C-alpha cells in the first residue's frame, strides 16, 4: 500500500508541475541572474524583448532579450540597453494582457445626446 501511494503521489506531482507550467507560463519564466555587461553586437540580433519587473512573481528587475530561441537576462540599468529599448520600442509588438479592457469615455454633444469614444 505504501509503495502504491508513493507512486501515485510521484505521478501526480509530475502531472501538476507540467500542467501548471502550461497554464501559468509567466510564473516559470523568471530571470534569476542578470548580466551587468552585454556583448558587442548582440542587440542587433534581438528578435523580441520583455521587461521583468521586480514587484511581481519575479523578484529581480531585468530585461529579457530573445535571440534565436534563447533568452538572455541583462540589467535594465545598462546605458546601452536603455538607449536601445527607447529606440526600438515601436519595432516590437506589445504583449496583450488578457482580461484587460479599454475604458470608454462618454461625452455629451451639444444636443445633450451621449456619444461613446475610445481613448
Short mmCIF file of C-alpha atoms in Angstrom, two decimals:
data_model
loop_
_atom_site.label_atom_id
_atom_site.label_comp_id
_atom_site.label_asym_id
_atom_site.label_seq_id
_atom_site.Cartn_x
_atom_site.Cartn_y
_atom_site.Cartn_z
CA UNK A 1 0.00 0.00 0.00
CA UNK A 2 2.79 2.44 0.85
CA UNK A 3 4.60 1.83 -2.45
CA UNK A 4 1.40 2.40 -4.42
CA UNK A 5 0.72 5.63 -2.54
CA UNK A 6 4.23 6.92 -3.19
CA UNK A 7 3.95 6.01 -6.88
CA UNK A 8 0.60 7.78 -7.24
CA UNK A 9 1.91 10.89 -5.45
CA UNK A 10 5.01 10.98 -7.67
CA UNK A 11 2.93 10.72 -10.85
CA UNK A 12 0.55 13.38 -9.56
CA UNK A 13 3.44 15.74 -8.74
CA UNK A 14 4.87 15.40 -12.27
CA UNK A 15 1.46 15.95 -13.85
CA UNK A 16 0.78 19.07 -11.74
CA UNK A 17 4.17 20.62 -12.50
CA UNK A 18 3.77 20.13 -16.26
CA UNK A 19 0.18 21.37 -16.25
CA UNK A 20 0.93 24.44 -14.14
CA UNK A 21 3.77 25.44 -16.45
CA UNK A 22 1.43 25.40 -19.45
CA UNK A 23 -1.32 27.24 -17.56
CA UNK A 24 0.98 29.83 -15.97
CA UNK A 25 3.98 30.26 -18.29
CA UNK A 26 5.00 33.61 -16.81
CA UNK A 27 5.42 32.12 -13.36
CA UNK A 28 8.21 29.86 -14.59
CA UNK A 29 9.91 32.32 -16.92
CA UNK A 30 11.71 34.48 -14.35
CA UNK A 31 15.31 35.56 -14.66
CA UNK A 32 17.23 34.53 -11.57
CA UNK A 33 20.57 36.01 -12.64
CA UNK A 34 21.30 39.07 -14.75
CA UNK A 35 24.36 40.21 -16.61
CA UNK A 36 25.76 43.68 -15.99
CA UNK A 37 27.56 43.64 -19.34
CA UNK A 38 26.30 42.93 -22.82
CA UNK A 39 28.48 41.54 -25.63
CA UNK A 40 29.14 43.74 -28.63
CA UNK A 41 26.62 43.35 -31.47
CA UNK A 42 24.11 41.23 -29.55
CA UNK A 43 21.40 43.91 -29.64
CA UNK A 44 21.28 43.73 -33.45
CA UNK A 45 20.15 40.09 -33.30
CA UNK A 46 17.32 40.52 -30.75
CA UNK A 47 14.02 39.08 -32.03
CA UNK A 48 11.91 40.37 -29.14
CA UNK A 49 12.33 41.59 -25.59
CA UNK A 50 10.37 41.76 -22.36
CA UNK A 51 10.79 43.79 -19.21
CA UNK A 52 10.67 41.78 -16.00
CA UNK A 53 9.57 43.83 -13.02
CA UNK A 54 10.82 43.06 -9.56
CA UNK A 55 7.50 43.55 -7.78
CA UNK A 56 5.51 40.61 -9.14
CA UNK A 57 6.24 36.90 -9.18
CA UNK A 58 9.84 37.55 -10.17
CA UNK A 59 11.86 39.35 -7.55
CA UNK A 60 14.54 40.74 -9.86
CA UNK A 61 14.34 43.60 -12.35
CA UNK A 62 15.67 42.50 -15.73
CA UNK A 63 15.37 42.90 -19.47
CA UNK A 64 14.84 39.56 -21.21
CA UNK A 65 16.33 39.50 -24.71
CA UNK A 66 15.23 36.68 -27.02
CA UNK A 67 17.83 35.72 -29.62
CA UNK A 68 17.42 32.63 -31.82
CA UNK A 69 15.01 30.99 -29.39
CA UNK A 70 17.24 31.54 -26.35
CA UNK A 71 16.77 34.13 -23.66
CA UNK A 72 19.38 36.39 -22.13
CA UNK A 73 18.76 38.32 -18.94
CA UNK A 74 20.51 41.65 -18.64
CA UNK A 75 20.33 44.53 -16.20
CA UNK A 76 17.86 47.28 -17.11
CA UNK A 77 20.40 49.81 -15.81
CA UNK A 78 22.89 49.26 -18.65
CA UNK A 79 23.05 52.53 -20.57
CA UNK A 80 23.39 50.78 -23.95
CA UNK A 81 20.29 48.63 -23.27
CA UNK A 82 18.22 51.63 -22.13
CA UNK A 83 19.12 53.56 -25.26
CA UNK A 84 18.39 50.53 -27.49
CA UNK A 85 14.97 49.90 -25.87
CA UNK A 86 13.98 53.54 -26.26
CA UNK A 87 14.98 53.48 -29.93
CA UNK A 88 13.30 50.12 -30.73
CA UNK A 89 10.19 50.15 -28.55
CA UNK A 90 7.89 50.58 -31.57
CA UNK A 91 9.50 47.83 -33.66
CA UNK A 92 8.33 45.03 -31.38
CA UNK A 93 4.61 44.39 -30.81
CA UNK A 94 3.43 44.84 -27.24
CA UNK A 95 2.15 41.81 -25.46
CA UNK A 96 -1.58 42.00 -24.80
CA UNK A 97 -2.70 41.39 -21.24
CA UNK A 98 -5.69 39.01 -21.18
CA UNK A 99 -8.77 40.28 -19.41
CA UNK A 100 -7.78 43.93 -19.61
CA UNK A 101 -10.38 46.09 -21.28
CA UNK A 102 -10.19 49.63 -22.53
CA UNK A 103 -12.12 52.27 -20.70
CA UNK A 104 -14.79 54.06 -22.69
CA UNK A 105 -15.22 57.80 -22.44
CA UNK A 106 -18.78 59.03 -22.59
CA UNK A 107 -19.20 62.56 -23.92
CA UNK A 108 -22.29 64.61 -24.46
CA UNK A 109 -22.72 66.53 -27.66
CA UNK A 110 -24.43 69.92 -27.99
CA UNK A 111 -27.90 68.34 -28.22
CA UNK A 112 -27.46 66.51 -24.92
CA UNK A 113 -27.09 63.09 -26.57
CA UNK A 114 -24.33 60.83 -25.33
CA UNK A 115 -21.51 59.65 -27.57
CA UNK A 116 -19.10 56.84 -26.72
CA UNK A 117 -15.48 57.18 -27.71
CA UNK A 118 -12.45 55.04 -27.07
CA UNK A 119 -9.45 56.85 -25.56
#
